[in-house]
Amino acid sequence: MATAPQLRFYTARDIDALPQLQGLPAEQRLDMKAVAAVLPFRVNQYVIDQLIDWSNIPADPIFQLTFPQRGMLSEPNFKLMRELIAKGAPQAEVKAAAEKIQRSLNPHPSGQTNLNVPLDAQGKRLPGMQHKYRETVLFFPMAGQTCHSYCQYCFRWAQFVGLQDLKFAAREAEQLVEYLKRHMEVTSVLFTGGDPMVMGTPVLRRYLEPLLGKGLEHIQSIRIGTKSPAYWPYRYTSDADADDVLRLHEQVQASGRTMALMVHYCHPRELQTEAAQAALKRIRASGAEVRCQAPLIRHINDNAETWRELWNLEVSLGAHPYYMFVERDTGARGYFEVPLVKAYEIYSQAYRAVTGLARTVRGPVMSCMPGKVLVDDVTEVNGEPVIVLKMIQGRNPEWVNRTFLARRDDNATWLDQLKPAGNPWFFGDELQQMIESGNARPWASP
Ligand SMILES: *Cc1c(COP(=O)(O)O)cnc(C)c1O
Ligand code: SF4
């Protein structure tokens, strides 16, 4: 048997040594190092060898996805960092400057660090969990807070750059089990990160197996948010514990629960390699559901044809398109964001070009403070240009499936830049009360 591919990473200190970057002027490598000093950079051999088209850099979408780009920092920040790196400033100085910039980039958007963190029976915060929507608890296992490569637009970037006080992660499954036993309203647990699939199967098993035990019959599905089938498909084919992770899927299914991988695919190329298709085939054969989600990102997938191709490819491989997200209001958003009206146009054009099998997708969706908000239409009401918005997940479940109107703004990229058209938004007062009282869970059992 041929030897299995070994996971090998490259980080900022390898930028000068990477053979594929040797053709670039030294100046450009310096630019990359300046950005990589502030925002996380890590890429593996598979992405370099099989996903990036090196004849088309810097425009290549997977290169844009994984390698730092100058435009990701504001011009003054970029110049500052570039100067420090160029003159070989001491590590401590580079780090201090980088940290100052990091903290200015809205590291934890949408109330993640306060409003979403649940409490244990004694009223103590449980920082490795988020419970924003009644039915679903997010769990951040400590060992899963990294990824096989880093997406440059990542909204969880703050976790990867060592802002220690900003990290949220849990060491043990015990707290999760204890919390779930007290919360009968929860039907789904979603493991997230980072990428929980960077964990070896024995570690993953220690988190998952306790959820199949007594007193947790109300947990109907276990989901894992992951980009591993795109960044490291060998996780499911030739890695030493590849078979074992599929057995774990089967074990969850056998308990009567749905095992679902929420896979982050943002470009059709991620599904075109032999390894990627083999991985998906094996995952499907384990009985796990595969739902696909990704943000709409400038320089990477900001055209309808890319999405049409992506959704069709997903369907042809037995996976279900699930969400098209809007780039979140954090990190290098200025470089990657697409205005909401444009996002709606791209989504609609792609959606019109696929069959109903791919129309399981919903988008464009903002994961914002009140909930998940869908851009549902751009139209006119009584002669006024408006954007029709729809709440498809809400801090209060009563808000779900209700629409509301914003004045049309072709430049707006996030909900907070929009103004109500006509009546104030229906959730406004209640959300304000939640924020002021610190109780954002009107539905939580005691
Ligand atoms: C998206 C999301 C979920 C899961 O929502 P589904 O619509 O069930 O996929 C859960 N919690 C948070 C905080 C989310 O953003
Ligand atoms: S895989 Fe997900 S968590 Fe990891 S860098 Fe990409 S977007 Fe972020």
Tab-separated table of C-alpha atoms and ligand atoms in Angstrom:
chain	number	residue	atom	x	y	z
A	1	MET	CA	0.000	0.000	0.000
A	2	ALA	CA	1.214	3.528	-0.782
A	3	THR	CA	2.180	5.558	2.285
A	4	ALA	CA	-0.597	7.745	3.621
A	5	PRO	CA	-0.204	11.511	3.167
A	6	GLN	CA	1.201	13.135	6.313
A	7	LEU	CA	-0.257	16.327	7.668
A	8	ARG	CA	2.389	19.046	7.315
A	9	PHE	CA	1.759	22.714	8.115
A	10	TYR	CA	3.372	25.944	7.076
A	11	THR	CA	3.105	29.172	9.071
A	12	ALA	CA	4.377	32.755	8.845
A	13	ARG	CA	7.978	31.748	9.437
A	14	ASP	CA	7.891	29.453	6.378
A	15	ILE	CA	6.816	32.170	3.932
A	16	ASP	CA	10.354	32.763	2.669
A	17	ALA	CA	11.109	29.062	2.353
A	18	LEU	CA	7.992	27.860	0.528
A	19	PRO	CA	9.071	26.846	-2.996
A	20	GLN	CA	5.787	28.072	-4.504
A	21	LEU	CA	6.465	31.595	-3.229
A	22	GLN	CA	10.052	31.765	-4.459
A	23	GLY	CA	8.942	33.305	-7.743
A	24	LEU	CA	7.457	36.314	-5.957
A	25	PRO	CA	9.452	39.501	-5.325
A	26	ALA	CA	10.836	39.620	-1.761
A	27	GLU	CA	8.695	42.719	-1.213
A	28	GLN	CA	5.523	40.693	-1.680
A	29	ARG	CA	6.635	38.044	0.758
A	30	LEU	CA	7.304	40.821	3.240
A	31	ASP	CA	3.722	42.070	2.715
A	32	MET	CA	2.439	38.595	3.566
A	33	LYS	CA	4.568	38.377	6.680
A	34	ALA	CA	3.283	41.757	7.851
A	35	VAL	CA	-0.340	40.594	7.626
A	36	ALA	CA	0.450	37.146	9.049
A	37	ALA	CA	1.913	38.821	12.143
A	38	VAL	CA	-1.586	40.093	12.984
A	39	LEU	CA	-4.047	37.569	11.544
A	40	PRO	CA	-3.674	33.793	11.724
A	41	PHE	CA	-1.875	32.020	8.894
A	42	ARG	CA	-1.448	28.289	8.611
A	43	VAL	CA	-1.705	26.146	5.494
A	44	ASN	CA	-1.023	22.483	4.848
A	45	GLN	CA	0.631	20.533	2.067
A	46	TYR	CA	-2.634	19.252	0.582
A	47	VAL	CA	-3.996	22.776	0.110
A	48	ILE	CA	-0.690	23.886	-1.415
A	49	ASP	CA	-0.308	20.891	-3.735
A	50	GLN	CA	-3.871	20.114	-4.746
A	51	LEU	CA	-6.149	23.102	-4.199
A	52	ILE	CA	-4.212	26.230	-5.153
A	53	ASP	CA	-3.604	26.989	-8.821
A	54	TRP	CA	-0.122	28.511	-8.605
A	55	SER	CA	-0.254	29.710	-12.210
A	56	ASN	CA	-2.950	32.166	-11.151
A	57	ILE	CA	-1.720	33.856	-7.988
A	58	PRO	CA	-2.615	36.170	-6.356
A	59	ALA	CA	-6.115	35.982	-7.947
A	60	ASP	CA	-6.599	32.256	-7.363
A	61	PRO	CA	-9.579	31.858	-4.989
A	62	ILE	CA	-7.951	29.210	-2.785
A	63	PHE	CA	-4.791	31.316	-2.536
A	64	GLN	CA	-7.012	34.218	-1.447
A	65	LEU	CA	-8.729	31.888	1.002
A	66	THR	CA	-5.599	30.674	2.743
A	67	PHE	CA	-2.752	33.173	2.214
A	68	PRO	CA	-2.519	36.638	3.803
A	69	GLN	CA	-3.270	39.557	1.471
A	70	ARG	CA	-2.122	43.135	1.909
A	71	GLY	CA	-5.638	44.600	1.734
A	72	MET	CA	-6.661	42.692	4.861
A	73	LEU	CA	-5.144	45.370	7.100
A	74	SER	CA	-5.931	49.069	6.927
A	75	GLU	CA	-3.163	50.995	5.193
A	76	PRO	CA	-1.733	52.571	8.410
A	77	ASN	CA	-1.785	49.244	10.267
A	78	PHE	CA	-0.238	47.475	7.309
A	79	LYS	CA	2.566	50.050	7.031
A	80	LEU	CA	3.286	49.850	10.746
A	81	MET	CA	3.574	46.070	10.734
A	82	ARG	CA	5.559	45.985	7.517
A	83	GLU	CA	8.085	48.425	8.921
A	84	LEU	CA	8.499	46.401	12.119
A	85	ILE	CA	9.021	43.164	10.194
A	86	ALA	CA	11.334	44.775	7.622
A	87	LYS	CA	13.693	46.141	10.256
A	88	GLY	CA	13.632	42.893	12.228
A	89	ALA	CA	12.081	44.467	15.339
A	90	PRO	CA	12.206	42.372	18.530
A	91	GLN	CA	9.438	39.769	18.863
A	92	ALA	CA	7.910	41.499	21.858
A	93	GLU	CA	7.535	44.755	19.939
A	94	VAL	CA	5.939	43.023	16.930
A	95	LYS	CA	3.609	41.125	19.221
A	96	ALA	CA	2.515	44.224	21.132
A	97	ALA	CA	1.779	46.136	17.931
A	98	ALA	CA	-0.095	43.150	16.496
A	99	GLU	CA	-2.174	42.725	19.627
A	100	LYS	CA	-3.232	46.354	19.595
A	101	ILE	CA	-4.503	45.932	16.037
A	102	GLN	CA	-6.178	42.610	16.862
A	103	ARG	CA	-8.166	44.194	19.667
A	104	SER	CA	-9.399	46.919	17.327
A	105	LEU	CA	-10.863	44.341	14.923
A	106	ASN	CA	-14.013	43.420	16.891
A	107	PRO	CA	-12.661	40.012	17.940
A	108	HIS	CA	-15.923	38.675	19.377
A	109	PRO	CA	-18.904	39.976	17.411
A	110	SER	CA	-22.641	39.585	18.152
A	111	GLY	CA	-22.434	39.163	21.935
A	112	GLN	CA	-20.624	35.830	21.755
A	113	THR	CA	-18.600	36.330	24.930
A	114	ASN	CA	-21.412	37.530	27.163
A	115	LEU	CA	-25.014	37.021	26.042
A	116	ASN	CA	-24.545	33.526	24.617
A	117	VAL	CA	-22.607	31.945	27.476
A	118	PRO	CA	-24.821	29.709	29.607
A	119	LEU	CA	-24.622	29.187	33.391
A	120	ASP	CA	-24.234	26.039	35.458
A	121	ALA	CA	-26.558	25.071	38.346
A	122	GLN	CA	-24.616	27.389	40.697
A	123	GLY	CA	-24.869	30.311	38.303
A	124	LYS	CA	-21.245	30.057	37.187
A	125	ARG	CA	-20.438	30.839	33.549
A	126	LEU	CA	-19.676	27.919	31.244
A	127	PRO	CA	-17.222	29.510	28.819
A	128	GLY	CA	-16.830	26.491	26.520
A	129	MET	CA	-20.470	26.637	25.466
A	130	GLN	CA	-22.920	28.947	23.752
A	131	HIS	CA	-26.654	28.674	24.023
A	132	LYS	CA	-28.290	31.340	21.898
A	133	TYR	CA	-31.138	29.454	20.211
A	134	ARG	CA	-33.436	27.300	22.319
A	135	GLU	CA	-32.939	23.962	20.564
A	136	THR	CA	-29.189	24.016	19.998
A	137	VAL	CA	-26.147	24.202	22.268
A	138	LEU	CA	-22.749	24.973	20.773
A	139	PHE	CA	-19.786	23.269	22.395
A	140	PHE	CA	-16.150	24.311	21.887
A	141	PRO	CA	-13.892	21.393	22.859
A	142	MET	CA	-10.478	22.637	23.994
A	143	ALA	CA	-8.529	20.366	21.643
A	144	GLY	CA	-10.598	21.420	18.639
A	145	GLN	CA	-9.781	25.110	18.612
A	146	THR	CA	-7.488	25.026	15.610
A	147	CYS	CA	-7.907	24.041	11.939
A	148	HIS	CA	-6.110	22.068	9.233
A	149	SER	CA	-5.510	25.391	7.482
A	150	TYR	CA	-6.841	28.837	8.334
A	151	CYS	CA	-9.340	30.735	6.210
A	152	GLN	CA	-8.175	34.321	6.013
A	153	TYR	CA	-11.719	35.609	6.517
A	154	CYS	CA	-12.372	33.459	9.580
A	155	PHE	CA	-14.756	34.964	12.151
A	156	ARG	CA	-13.150	32.838	14.888
A	157	TRP	CA	-9.709	34.196	14.126
A	158	ALA	CA	-9.295	35.666	17.626
A	159	GLN	CA	-9.062	32.141	19.006
A	160	PHE	CA	-6.046	31.349	16.876
A	161	VAL	CA	-3.832	34.325	17.648
A	162	GLY	CA	-3.333	33.713	21.354
A	163	LEU	CA	-5.491	36.510	22.761
A	164	GLN	CA	-5.689	34.374	25.883
A	165	ASP	CA	-8.387	36.311	27.665
A	166	LEU	CA	-10.559	36.099	24.578
A	167	LYS	CA	-10.428	32.354	24.199
A	168	PHE	CA	-13.435	30.270	24.941
A	169	ALA	CA	-13.079	26.526	25.110
A	170	ALA	CA	-14.007	23.605	27.341
A	171	ARG	CA	-11.754	20.832	28.579
A	172	GLU	CA	-14.367	18.341	29.670
A	173	ALA	CA	-17.616	16.881	28.400
A	174	GLU	CA	-18.875	16.578	31.988
A	175	GLN	CA	-20.086	20.160	32.177
A	176	LEU	CA	-21.876	19.748	28.875
A	177	VAL	CA	-23.665	16.605	30.026
A	178	GLU	CA	-24.641	18.221	33.309
A	179	TYR	CA	-25.984	21.280	31.477
A	180	LEU	CA	-27.942	19.220	28.955
A	181	LYS	CA	-29.552	17.119	31.699
A	182	ARG	CA	-30.971	20.321	33.145
A	183	HIS	CA	-32.082	21.697	29.759
A	184	MET	CA	-34.782	19.549	28.223
A	185	GLU	CA	-35.460	22.218	25.590
A	186	VAL	CA	-32.196	21.348	23.842
A	187	THR	CA	-32.469	18.787	21.039
A	188	SER	CA	-29.179	19.331	19.238
A	189	VAL	CA	-25.531	19.696	20.202
A	190	LEU	CA	-23.204	21.317	17.724
A	191	PHE	CA	-19.471	20.804	18.215
A	192	THR	CA	-17.543	23.677	16.775
A	193	GLY	CA	-14.217	25.461	16.925
A	194	GLY	CA	-11.884	25.912	15.152
A	195	ASP	CA	-12.456	22.495	13.701
A	196	PRO	CA	-13.325	19.646	16.100
A	197	MET	CA	-12.169	17.169	13.438
A	198	VAL	CA	-8.542	18.125	14.097
A	199	MET	CA	-8.953	16.041	17.243
A	200	GLY	CA	-7.905	12.439	17.093
A	201	THR	CA	-10.816	10.010	17.218
A	202	PRO	CA	-10.148	8.843	20.821
A	203	VAL	CA	-10.399	12.467	22.018
A	204	LEU	CA	-13.502	13.131	19.931
A	205	ARG	CA	-15.023	9.968	21.324
A	206	ARG	CA	-14.525	11.197	24.891
A	207	TYR	CA	-16.740	14.171	24.054
A	208	LEU	CA	-19.376	12.386	21.962
A	209	GLU	CA	-19.981	9.110	23.767
A	210	PRO	CA	-21.263	10.677	27.021
A	211	LEU	CA	-24.043	12.315	24.959
A	212	LEU	CA	-25.450	8.899	24.089
A	213	GLY	CA	-26.029	7.964	27.720
A	214	LYS	CA	-29.021	7.931	30.067
A	215	GLY	CA	-30.918	11.121	30.786
A	216	LEU	CA	-30.029	12.595	27.408
A	217	GLU	CA	-32.807	11.043	25.336
A	218	HIS	CA	-33.899	14.571	24.361
A	219	ILE	CA	-30.718	15.075	22.327
A	220	GLN	CA	-31.840	14.049	18.855
A	221	SER	CA	-28.885	15.166	16.810
A	222	ILE	CA	-25.169	15.646	17.182
A	223	ARG	CA	-23.564	17.960	14.714
A	224	ILE	CA	-19.938	18.719	14.010
A	225	GLY	CA	-18.992	21.920	12.223
A	226	THR	CA	-15.924	21.158	10.153
A	227	LYS	CA	-13.845	22.113	7.136
A	228	SER	CA	-11.768	18.944	7.257
A	229	PRO	CA	-13.362	17.322	4.160
A	230	ALA	CA	-12.146	20.397	2.233
A	231	TYR	CA	-8.769	21.001	3.908
A	232	TRP	CA	-7.736	17.487	4.929
A	233	PRO	CA	-9.914	14.797	3.327
A	234	TYR	CA	-7.438	12.129	4.424
A	235	ARG	CA	-9.052	12.484	7.853
A	236	TYR	CA	-11.700	10.125	6.444
A	237	THR	CA	-9.636	7.948	4.116
A	238	SER	CA	-6.025	7.178	4.992
A	239	ASP	CA	-5.297	8.738	8.424
A	240	ALA	CA	-4.586	6.101	11.067
A	241	ASP	CA	-7.907	6.823	12.823
A	242	ALA	CA	-9.977	7.409	9.667
A	243	ASP	CA	-11.984	4.191	9.976
A	244	ASP	CA	-12.499	4.787	13.646
A	245	VAL	CA	-14.111	8.205	13.158
A	246	LEU	CA	-16.587	6.642	10.731
A	247	ARG	CA	-17.381	3.956	13.337
A	248	LEU	CA	-18.093	6.787	15.766
A	249	HIS	CA	-20.606	8.272	13.295
A	250	GLU	CA	-22.262	4.865	13.067
A	251	GLN	CA	-22.412	4.591	16.834
A	252	VAL	CA	-24.274	7.906	17.071
A	253	GLN	CA	-26.701	6.812	14.343
A	254	ALA	CA	-27.208	3.465	16.074
A	255	SER	CA	-28.317	5.299	19.224
A	256	GLY	CA	-31.243	6.637	17.186
A	257	ARG	CA	-29.740	10.083	16.775
A	258	THR	CA	-28.843	11.991	13.646
A	259	MET	CA	-25.128	12.424	13.120
A	260	ALA	CA	-24.517	15.423	10.888
A	261	LEU	CA	-21.366	17.023	9.569
A	262	MET	CA	-21.894	20.698	8.872
A	263	VAL	CA	-19.182	21.056	6.280
A	264	HIS	CA	-17.676	24.333	5.251
A	265	TYR	CA	-17.120	24.264	1.473
A	266	CYS	CA	-16.633	27.690	-0.045
A	267	HIS	CA	-15.457	26.869	-3.556
A	268	PRO	CA	-16.201	24.023	-6.002
A	269	ARG	CA	-12.506	23.241	-6.311
A	270	GLU	CA	-12.589	21.906	-2.751
A	271	LEU	CA	-14.876	19.144	-4.040
A	272	GLN	CA	-13.067	18.330	-7.226
A	273	THR	CA	-10.052	16.367	-6.011
A	274	GLU	CA	-10.092	12.608	-5.870
A	275	ALA	CA	-9.295	12.698	-2.150
A	276	ALA	CA	-12.191	15.087	-1.410
A	277	GLN	CA	-14.692	12.940	-3.285
A	278	ALA	CA	-13.451	9.748	-1.665
A	279	ALA	CA	-13.792	11.355	1.777
A	280	LEU	CA	-17.354	12.467	1.131
A	281	LYS	CA	-18.291	9.043	-0.153
A	282	ARG	CA	-16.999	7.364	3.005
A	283	ILE	CA	-18.694	9.902	5.272
A	284	ARG	CA	-21.994	9.317	3.504
A	285	ALA	CA	-21.516	5.553	3.770
A	286	SER	CA	-21.140	5.919	7.556
A	287	GLY	CA	-24.742	7.151	7.617
A	288	ALA	CA	-23.804	10.709	8.579
A	289	GLU	CA	-25.751	13.569	7.052
A	290	VAL	CA	-23.682	16.190	5.264
A	291	ARG	CA	-24.953	19.777	5.231
A	292	CYS	CA	-22.877	22.407	3.514
A	293	GLN	CA	-22.404	26.020	4.492
A	294	ALA	CA	-20.052	28.872	3.634
A	295	PRO	CA	-19.931	32.626	3.580
A	296	LEU	CA	-20.066	34.717	0.420
A	297	ILE	CA	-16.623	36.282	0.194
A	298	ARG	CA	-15.133	38.871	-2.129
A	299	HIS	CA	-12.062	37.588	-4.028
A	300	ILE	CA	-13.109	33.974	-3.334
A	301	ASN	CA	-16.676	33.167	-4.358
A	302	ASP	CA	-18.446	36.463	-5.132
A	303	ASN	CA	-20.194	35.372	-8.312
A	304	ALA	CA	-23.300	33.327	-9.086
A	305	GLU	CA	-21.560	30.814	-11.323
A	306	THR	CA	-19.251	29.668	-8.514
A	307	TRP	CA	-22.214	29.058	-6.189
A	308	ARG	CA	-24.251	27.299	-8.853
A	309	GLU	CA	-21.354	24.971	-9.499
A	310	LEU	CA	-20.695	24.468	-5.779
A	311	TRP	CA	-24.307	23.588	-4.933
A	312	ASN	CA	-24.660	21.263	-7.918
A	313	LEU	CA	-21.443	19.473	-7.052
A	314	GLU	CA	-22.543	19.082	-3.434
A	315	VAL	CA	-25.869	17.583	-4.501
A	316	SER	CA	-24.229	15.238	-7.001
A	317	LEU	CA	-22.010	13.929	-4.176
A	318	GLY	CA	-24.938	13.336	-1.833
A	319	ALA	CA	-24.514	16.434	0.360
A	320	HIS	CA	-27.122	19.126	1.057
A	321	PRO	CA	-26.586	22.863	0.557
A	322	TYR	CA	-27.614	24.503	3.861
A	323	TYR	CA	-26.538	28.124	4.452
A	324	MET	CA	-24.931	30.881	2.415
A	325	PHE	CA	-23.659	33.306	5.055
A	326	VAL	CA	-22.772	36.966	4.917
A	327	GLU	CA	-19.166	37.712	5.964
A	328	ARG	CA	-19.271	38.666	9.633
A	329	ASP	CA	-18.408	42.023	11.171
A	330	THR	CA	-14.993	41.077	12.487
A	331	GLY	CA	-11.336	40.749	11.486
A	332	ALA	CA	-10.391	41.645	7.931
A	333	ARG	CA	-14.005	42.184	6.863
A	334	GLY	CA	-13.171	45.283	4.819
A	335	TYR	CA	-11.245	43.154	2.341
A	336	PHE	CA	-13.743	40.315	2.128
A	337	GLU	CA	-17.203	41.816	2.571
A	338	VAL	CA	-19.907	41.975	-0.103
A	339	PRO	CA	-22.824	44.446	0.239
A	340	LEU	CA	-26.127	42.810	1.202
A	341	VAL	CA	-27.929	43.889	-1.979
A	342	LYS	CA	-25.147	42.450	-4.133
A	343	ALA	CA	-25.154	39.266	-2.033
A	344	TYR	CA	-28.892	38.941	-2.612
A	345	GLU	CA	-28.374	39.302	-6.365
A	346	ILE	CA	-25.619	36.682	-6.482
A	347	TYR	CA	-27.662	34.304	-4.348
A	348	SER	CA	-30.807	34.750	-6.457
A	349	GLN	CA	-28.994	34.288	-9.736
A	350	ALA	CA	-27.394	31.048	-8.524
A	351	TYR	CA	-30.614	29.834	-6.872
A	352	ARG	CA	-32.575	30.334	-10.103
A	353	ALA	CA	-30.056	28.195	-11.988
A	354	VAL	CA	-30.330	25.015	-9.893
A	355	THR	CA	-33.054	22.440	-9.378
A	356	GLY	CA	-35.060	22.026	-6.198
A	357	LEU	CA	-32.539	19.453	-4.998
A	358	ALA	CA	-30.072	22.274	-4.370
A	359	ARG	CA	-32.693	24.749	-3.117
A	360	THR	CA	-32.347	23.367	0.368
A	361	VAL	CA	-29.926	26.265	0.754
A	362	ARG	CA	-30.907	29.469	2.584
A	363	GLY	CA	-29.215	32.789	2.195
A	364	PRO	CA	-27.754	35.259	2.280
A	365	VAL	CA	-27.864	34.962	6.086
A	366	MET	CA	-26.349	37.235	8.740
A	367	SER	CA	-25.580	35.649	12.108
A	368	CYS	CA	-26.159	38.738	14.164
A	369	MET	CA	-27.190	39.931	17.614
A	370	PRO	CA	-30.961	39.184	17.470
A	371	GLY	CA	-30.596	35.971	15.453
A	372	LYS	CA	-29.985	34.642	11.972
A	373	VAL	CA	-31.369	37.204	9.551
A	374	LEU	CA	-32.060	36.310	5.929
A	375	VAL	CA	-32.012	38.884	3.125
A	376	ASP	CA	-35.282	37.766	1.547
A	377	ASP	CA	-35.963	40.370	-1.127
A	378	VAL	CA	-34.871	43.725	-2.504
A	379	THR	CA	-37.978	45.487	-3.728
A	380	GLU	CA	-40.348	48.442	-3.272
A	381	VAL	CA	-43.180	48.905	-0.808
A	382	ASN	CA	-45.565	51.816	-1.501
A	383	GLY	CA	-42.942	53.307	-3.786
A	384	GLU	CA	-40.162	53.142	-1.184
A	385	PRO	CA	-37.097	51.006	-2.019
A	386	VAL	CA	-36.683	48.407	0.732
A	387	ILE	CA	-34.801	45.311	1.762
A	388	VAL	CA	-37.068	42.573	3.094
A	389	LEU	CA	-35.445	40.719	5.978
A	390	LYS	CA	-36.563	37.533	7.668
A	391	MET	CA	-35.573	36.116	11.034
A	392	ILE	CA	-34.832	32.424	10.538
A	393	GLN	CA	-33.286	31.886	14.001
A	394	GLY	CA	-33.990	34.100	16.982
A	395	ARG	CA	-32.926	34.599	20.591
A	396	ASN	CA	-36.644	34.478	21.174
A	397	PRO	CA	-38.168	31.580	19.187
A	398	GLU	CA	-41.345	33.665	18.766
A	399	TRP	CA	-39.369	35.895	16.418
A	400	VAL	CA	-38.629	33.076	13.977
A	401	ASN	CA	-40.160	33.217	10.489
A	402	ARG	CA	-41.184	36.855	10.846
A	403	THR	CA	-40.218	39.442	8.261
A	404	PHE	CA	-39.267	43.090	8.711
A	405	LEU	CA	-38.300	45.946	6.414
A	406	ALA	CA	-35.172	48.062	6.045
A	407	ARG	CA	-34.648	51.064	3.826
A	408	ARG	CA	-32.684	49.989	0.771
A	409	ASP	CA	-29.000	50.760	1.145
A	410	ASP	CA	-26.781	49.386	-1.591
A	411	ASN	CA	-23.591	49.837	0.435
A	412	ALA	CA	-24.713	48.244	3.705
A	413	THR	CA	-22.882	45.034	4.574
A	414	TRP	CA	-24.465	44.231	7.964
A	415	LEU	CA	-27.721	44.603	9.865
A	416	ASP	CA	-26.419	47.401	12.105
A	417	GLN	CA	-25.960	49.603	9.032
A	418	LEU	CA	-29.614	49.309	8.048
A	419	LYS	CA	-32.501	51.550	9.161
A	420	PRO	CA	-36.100	50.422	9.575
A	421	ALA	CA	-38.483	51.300	6.734
A	422	GLY	CA	-41.843	52.248	8.224
A	423	ASN	CA	-42.400	50.653	11.637
A	424	PRO	CA	-39.511	50.022	14.062
A	425	TRP	CA	-38.344	46.403	13.897
A	426	PHE	CA	-40.581	44.108	15.894
A	427	PHE	CA	-37.799	42.658	18.061
A	428	GLY	CA	-36.059	45.942	18.909
A	429	ASP	CA	-37.432	46.685	22.398
A	430	GLU	CA	-37.223	43.101	23.571
A	431	LEU	CA	-33.637	42.709	22.361
A	432	GLN	CA	-32.685	45.928	24.153
A	433	GLN	CA	-34.206	44.558	27.355
A	434	MET	CA	-32.263	41.315	26.958
A	435	ILE	CA	-29.005	43.219	26.570
A	436	GLU	CA	-29.712	45.499	29.545
A	437	SER	CA	-30.868	42.735	31.876
A	438	GLY	CA	-28.160	40.294	30.735
A	439	ASN	CA	-30.881	37.654	30.374
A	440	ALA	CA	-31.130	36.684	26.734
A	441	ARG	CA	-32.865	33.359	27.328
A	442	PRO	CA	-36.564	33.928	28.008
A	443	TRP	CA	-37.182	30.235	27.267
A	444	ALA	CA	-34.450	28.625	29.399
A	445	SER	CA	-35.534	26.083	31.973
A	446	PRO	CA	-34.308	26.955	35.495
B	1	LIG	C1	-26.375	28.902	13.395
B	1	LIG	C2	-26.304	28.688	14.829
B	1	LIG	C3	-26.870	27.551	15.412
B	1	LIG	C4	-27.506	26.452	14.592
B	1	LIG	O1	-28.643	26.907	13.918
B	1	LIG	P1	-29.410	25.953	12.898
B	1	LIG	O2	-30.322	26.869	12.170
B	1	LIG	O3	-30.122	24.940	13.715
B	1	LIG	O4	-28.384	25.332	12.013
B	1	LIG	C5	-26.814	27.435	16.778
B	1	LIG	N1	-26.246	28.379	17.558
B	1	LIG	C6	-25.693	29.492	17.033
B	1	LIG	C7	-25.101	30.508	17.947
B	1	LIG	C8	-25.701	29.685	15.651
B	1	LIG	O5	-25.149	30.780	15.135
B	2	SF4	S1	-12.211	26.243	8.997
B	2	SF4	FE1	-13.744	27.524	10.021
B	2	SF4	S2	-12.903	27.957	12.045
B	2	SF4	FE2	-11.224	27.194	10.755
B	2	SF4	S3	-10.266	29.000	9.884
B	2	SF4	FE3	-11.799	28.339	8.407
B	2	SF4	S4	-13.662	29.493	8.940
B	2	SF4	FE4	-12.265	29.589	10.690
